[in-house]
Coordinates of C-alpha atoms and ligand atoms in Angstrom, one line a residue:
M33 CA 98.6 99.1 60.6
K34 CA 97.4 95.5 60.0
E35 CA 99.8 95.3 57.0
T36 CA 102.6 96.8 58.9
L37 CA 102.2 94.1 61.7
Q38 CA 102.1 91.4 59.0
V39 CA 105.5 92.7 57.6
I40 CA 107.0 92.8 61.1
R41 CA 105.9 89.3 61.9
R42 CA 107.3 88.1 58.5
G43 CA 110.7 89.5 59.7
K44 CA 110.7 86.9 62.5
G45 CA 112.4 89.2 65.0
G46 CA 115.0 90.4 62.6
V47 CA 113.3 93.7 62.0
T48 CA 114.0 97.1 63.8
L49 CA 111.3 99.6 63.9
I50 CA 112.1 103.4 63.3
A51 CA 109.6 106.1 64.4
G52 CA 111.3 109.4 65.1
G53 CA 114.7 107.9 64.7
T54 CA 116.2 110.0 67.4
N55 CA 117.6 107.0 69.0
V56 CA 117.9 104.5 66.2
I57 CA 119.8 106.8 63.8
P58 CA 122.6 107.8 66.4
D59 CA 122.8 104.2 67.4
M60 CA 123.3 103.1 63.8
R61 CA 125.9 105.9 63.3
A62 CA 127.7 104.7 66.3
K63 CA 127.5 101.2 65.1
A64 CA 125.8 100.2 68.3
I65 CA 123.1 98.5 66.3
K66 CA 123.2 97.0 62.8
P67 CA 119.6 96.5 61.8
A68 CA 119.2 93.9 59.0
V69 CA 115.8 95.4 58.1
L70 CA 114.4 98.8 59.2
I71 CA 110.7 99.5 59.0
D72 CA 109.7 103.1 59.2
I73 CA 106.5 103.4 61.0
S74 CA 106.5 107.2 61.3
R75 CA 103.7 107.7 58.9
L76 CA 101.2 105.5 60.6
K77 CA 99.0 108.4 61.4
S78 CA 96.4 106.1 63.1
L79 CA 98.8 105.8 66.0
S80 CA 99.2 109.6 66.5
Y81 CA 96.6 110.9 68.9
I82 CA 95.7 112.1 72.4
K83 CA 92.2 111.1 73.4
E84 CA 90.1 111.2 76.5
D85 CA 87.3 109.0 77.5
K86 CA 85.2 109.3 80.8
K87 CA 88.0 108.0 83.0
K88 CA 91.1 107.5 80.9
I89 CA 93.6 109.3 78.7
R90 CA 94.8 107.3 75.7
I91 CA 98.0 108.3 73.7
G92 CA 98.9 106.7 70.5
G93 CA 102.5 105.4 70.4
L94 CA 103.5 107.6 67.6
T95 CA 102.5 110.8 69.3
T96 CA 105.5 113.1 69.3
V97 CA 107.0 114.5 72.5
S98 CA 106.1 118.0 71.3
E99 CA 102.5 117.0 70.8
L100 CA 102.6 115.8 74.5
A101 CA 104.1 118.9 75.7
S102 CA 101.6 121.2 74.0
S103 CA 98.5 119.2 74.6
K104 CA 95.9 121.0 76.8
M105 CA 94.5 117.6 77.8
I106 CA 97.7 116.3 79.0
Q107 CA 98.4 119.7 80.8
R108 CA 95.2 119.4 82.6
Y109 CA 95.0 115.7 83.4
A110 CA 98.8 114.7 83.6
P111 CA 100.8 117.9 84.1
I112 CA 103.8 115.8 85.2
L113 CA 103.9 114.2 81.7
S114 CA 103.6 117.5 80.1
E115 CA 106.5 118.9 82.1
A116 CA 108.7 115.9 81.4
A117 CA 107.9 116.2 77.7
N118 CA 108.8 119.8 77.7
Q119 CA 112.2 119.1 79.1
L120 CA 113.1 116.2 76.9
G121 CA 116.1 117.2 74.5
N122 CA 115.4 120.2 72.4
P123 CA 112.7 121.5 70.1
L124 CA 114.0 119.6 67.0
V125 CA 114.3 116.4 68.9
R126 CA 111.0 116.8 70.5
N127 CA 109.3 117.3 67.1
R128 CA 110.5 113.9 65.9
A129 CA 110.8 111.8 69.1
T130 CA 107.8 109.6 69.9
I131 CA 106.4 108.4 73.3
A132 CA 106.7 104.7 72.1
G133 CA 110.2 105.3 71.0
N134 CA 111.3 106.7 74.3
L135 CA 109.7 103.8 76.1
A136 CA 110.8 101.1 73.8
D137 CA 114.4 102.3 73.9
G138 CA 114.4 101.5 77.5
S139 CA 117.0 104.0 78.8
P140 CA 117.2 104.2 82.6
A141 CA 116.9 107.9 82.1
A142 CA 113.9 107.8 79.7
D143 CA 112.1 111.0 80.5
T144 CA 108.4 110.1 79.7
A145 CA 108.8 106.8 81.6
V146 CA 109.1 108.6 85.0
P147 CA 105.7 110.4 85.0
L148 CA 104.1 107.4 83.3
L149 CA 105.3 105.2 86.2
A150 CA 103.6 107.7 88.6
L151 CA 100.5 107.6 86.5
D152 CA 100.3 103.7 86.6
A153 CA 100.3 103.7 82.8
I154 CA 99.6 100.6 80.7
I155 CA 101.5 100.0 77.6
I156 CA 99.3 98.4 74.9
T157 CA 101.1 96.4 72.2
D158 CA 99.7 94.5 69.3
R159 CA 99.7 91.4 71.6
R160 CA 99.2 92.4 75.3
K161 CA 98.7 95.1 78.0
I162 CA 101.8 95.7 80.0
P163 CA 101.7 97.6 83.3
I164 CA 104.6 100.1 82.9
D165 CA 106.3 99.0 86.2
Q166 CA 106.6 95.6 84.5
F167 CA 107.9 96.9 81.2
F168 CA 111.5 97.8 81.9
V169 CA 114.1 94.9 82.5
G170 CA 117.5 96.7 82.6
P171 CA 119.6 99.2 80.8
N172 CA 118.0 99.5 77.3
R173 CA 116.1 96.3 77.8
T174 CA 112.3 95.9 78.0
V175 CA 109.9 93.0 77.9
L176 CA 108.8 94.0 74.4
K177 CA 109.3 91.3 71.8
K178 CA 111.3 92.1 68.7
D179 CA 108.4 91.7 66.5
S180 CA 106.0 93.6 68.6
M181 CA 104.8 97.2 68.4
I182 CA 103.5 99.7 71.0
K183 CA 100.2 101.0 69.9
E184 CA 98.9 103.0 72.8
I185 CA 99.7 104.2 76.4
V186 CA 96.7 104.5 78.8
F187 CA 96.4 105.9 82.2
A188 CA 93.5 107.2 84.5
K189 CA 92.6 110.9 84.5
A190 CA 93.6 112.8 87.7
N191 CA 90.6 113.7 89.9
S192 CA 90.1 116.6 92.4
K193 CA 92.0 114.7 95.1
T194 CA 95.1 114.0 92.9
K195 CA 98.2 116.2 93.2
M196 CA 101.3 115.7 91.3
S197 CA 104.7 117.3 90.7
Y198 CA 107.7 116.5 88.6
A199 CA 111.4 117.6 88.5
K200 CA 114.3 116.8 86.2
L201 CA 117.9 117.5 87.2
G202 CA 120.3 117.7 84.3
L203 CA 123.7 119.4 83.9
R204 CA 122.0 122.3 82.1
N205 CA 118.5 123.3 81.2
A206 CA 118.2 122.1 77.7
M207 CA 119.6 119.1 75.8
A208 CA 120.5 117.3 79.0
I209 CA 119.9 113.6 79.8
S210 CA 118.6 113.4 83.4
V211 CA 121.0 113.1 86.2
V212 CA 117.9 112.4 88.4
S213 CA 114.3 112.7 87.4
I214 CA 111.3 112.2 89.7
A215 CA 107.6 112.3 89.5
I216 CA 105.2 112.1 92.4
L217 CA 101.5 111.7 92.5
V218 CA 99.4 111.5 95.7
E219 CA 95.7 111.4 96.6
I220 CA 94.9 113.2 99.8
E221 CA 91.6 112.6 101.5
G222 CA 90.6 114.0 104.9
G223 CA 94.2 115.2 105.5
R224 CA 95.6 111.7 104.9
C225 CA 97.4 110.3 101.9
K226 CA 95.3 107.6 100.3
K227 CA 97.4 106.8 97.3
A228 CA 101.1 107.5 96.5
R229 CA 103.2 106.8 93.4
I230 CA 106.7 107.9 92.9
G231 CA 108.6 107.4 89.7
L232 CA 112.4 107.7 89.5
G233 CA 114.7 108.0 86.6
A234 CA 118.6 107.7 86.0
V235 CA 119.1 106.3 89.5
A236 CA 118.8 102.6 88.8
P237 CA 119.4 100.1 85.8
K238 CA 115.9 101.0 84.7
P239 CA 113.2 103.6 85.5
I240 CA 111.7 102.4 88.9
R241 CA 108.9 103.1 91.4
A242 CA 110.0 103.9 94.9
Y243 CA 107.5 101.2 96.4
G244 CA 109.0 101.4 100.0
V245 CA 108.4 105.2 100.1
E246 CA 104.8 104.8 98.7
E247 CA 104.1 102.3 101.4
M248 CA 105.3 104.6 104.1
L249 CA 102.8 107.3 103.0
V250 CA 99.7 105.5 102.5
D251 CA 97.0 106.1 105.2
Q252 CA 99.3 108.6 106.9
K253 CA 99.1 112.4 107.5
I254 CA 102.1 113.8 105.6
T255 CA 104.0 115.7 108.2
G256 CA 107.6 117.3 108.1
E257 CA 108.9 114.1 110.0
L258 CA 107.3 111.7 107.6
I259 CA 108.8 113.6 104.7
E260 CA 112.3 113.4 106.3
A261 CA 111.8 109.6 106.9
C262 CA 110.8 109.2 103.2
C263 CA 113.8 111.1 102.0
E264 CA 116.1 108.8 103.9
K265 CA 114.2 105.7 102.8
V266 CA 114.3 106.6 99.1
T267 CA 118.2 106.3 99.1
N268 CA 117.8 102.7 100.0
E269 CA 115.5 102.0 97.0
I270 CA 117.8 103.4 94.4
R271 CA 120.9 101.8 92.8
P272 CA 122.6 104.8 91.1
I273 CA 125.8 104.5 89.1
S274 CA 128.7 107.0 88.6
D275 CA 129.1 108.1 85.0
I276 CA 130.1 111.1 82.9
R277 CA 127.2 113.2 84.3
A278 CA 127.3 112.6 88.0
S279 CA 128.7 110.4 90.7
A280 CA 126.4 107.8 92.5
E281 CA 126.8 109.8 95.7
Y282 CA 125.5 113.0 94.1
R283 CA 122.6 111.2 92.4
R284 CA 121.7 109.6 95.8
E285 CA 121.9 113.1 97.5
M286 CA 119.9 114.8 94.8
T287 CA 117.2 112.1 94.8
S288 CA 116.6 112.9 98.5
V289 CA 116.7 116.7 97.9
L290 CA 114.2 116.5 95.0
L291 CA 111.9 114.2 96.8
R292 CA 111.7 116.6 99.7
R293 CA 111.0 119.5 97.4
L294 CA 108.2 117.5 95.5
M295 CA 106.6 116.2 98.6
A296 CA 106.4 119.8 100.1
Q297 CA 104.9 121.0 96.8
V298 CA 102.0 118.2 96.7
C299 CA 101.3 118.7 100.4
S300 CA 101.1 122.6 100.2
Ligands
FAD209 C1 120.1 115.2 70.8 C2 119.2 114.3 71.6 C3 118.8 114.5 72.8 C4 118.0 113.6 73.5 N1 117.6 114.0 74.8 C5 116.7 113.1 75.4 C6 116.3 113.5 76.8 O1 116.5 114.6 77.3 N2 115.5 112.6 77.4 C7 115.1 111.4 76.9 O2 114.4 110.7 77.5 N3 115.6 111.0 75.6 C8 116.4 111.8 74.9 N4 116.8 111.5 73.8 C9 116.4 110.2 73.2 C10 115.2 110.1 72.3 O3 115.2 111.4 71.6 C11 114.0 109.7 72.9 O4 114.2 108.5 73.5 C12 112.8 109.6 71.9 O5 111.7 109.6 72.5 C13 113.0 108.3 71.0 O6 111.8 108.3 70.2 P1 111.9 108.0 68.6 O7 110.6 107.9 68.0 O8 112.9 109.0 68.0 O9 112.5 106.6 68.6 P2 113.3 105.8 67.6 O10 114.8 106.2 67.5 O11 112.6 105.7 66.2 O12 113.3 104.3 68.2 C14 113.8 104.1 69.5 C15 113.5 102.6 69.8 O13 112.1 102.3 69.9 C16 111.7 101.3 69.0 N5 110.4 101.7 68.6 C17 110.0 102.9 68.1 N6 108.6 103.0 68.0 C18 108.1 101.9 68.5 C19 106.9 101.3 68.6 N7 105.7 102.0 68.3 N8 106.7 100.0 69.1 C20 107.8 99.3 69.4 N9 109.1 99.7 69.3 C21 109.2 101.0 68.8 C22 112.7 101.3 67.9 O14 112.8 100.1 67.2 C23 114.0 101.5 68.8 O15 114.4 100.4 69.3 C24 117.7 112.4 72.9 C25 118.1 112.1 71.7 C26 118.9 113.0 70.9 C27 119.4 112.6 69.6

């Protein structure tokens, strides 16, 4: 690990890391990237783990998406992450793809980013700790420096007041990049919402939080009326585009539909 970081630094930003390679290899084949130096970090086993301490879950950057999907700890404390992992790509891709690779690639549709936004995750690199809502900058752009490496992703364990739900809409059930994906996490106390986090994917130039909707929910009793107001509000918070998968209008409509569905689930 220490040696790897020294080699990366010696490259002075001219180095491209490759973990599972499920983004890097297709990008190289398509000539979208032409790395001068590739460093394969896939065998850094010290970065592949899922651990818990008293209050937090810690995931090593090289943990694969299939390990996330099958982890009992993730299923228990962060079921939205487990569900998102289960729906990423196909079994072959999930066996190679890593959580750090998914985040560092910076796709607006990155499937693990959406639940991690709702979980308020912190991305830990060799240099600093980055709250996930400050990590993404734009399509395939993040704040990560070229000679930096994601070591770990950390978030708080859910408690008995936490409820969460996740949905991914693609054009088919497997091997589909998200048209819209959404994760919601709320803490309900005495019938009122004390905390709300909503992560959204594929509806803006980067994975985003719906801050306006979250604010509407805090300290409120979640009624049918409030849910409708949130579903209206969320359409003002997103900036979807039309592409080969869906029109901007369809994405806008479906964001509202999925939010309504998830809010009903967490309030039931
Ligand atoms: C057929 C197919 C289907 C797919 N379906 C989906 C899908 O449904 N949803 C989805 O979100 N994605 C999907 N993807 C994209 C891809 O599988 C994921 O983004 C995956 O998690 C990338 O992880 P990786 O380890 O393969 O990354 P790599 O390709 O190895 O790397 C991706 C980027 O991350 C950087 N990187 C890797 N590890 C680190 C690290 N530790 N620190 C800093 N930078 C790092 C690399 O330099 C590179 O820029 C699909 C890809 C394919 C080929």
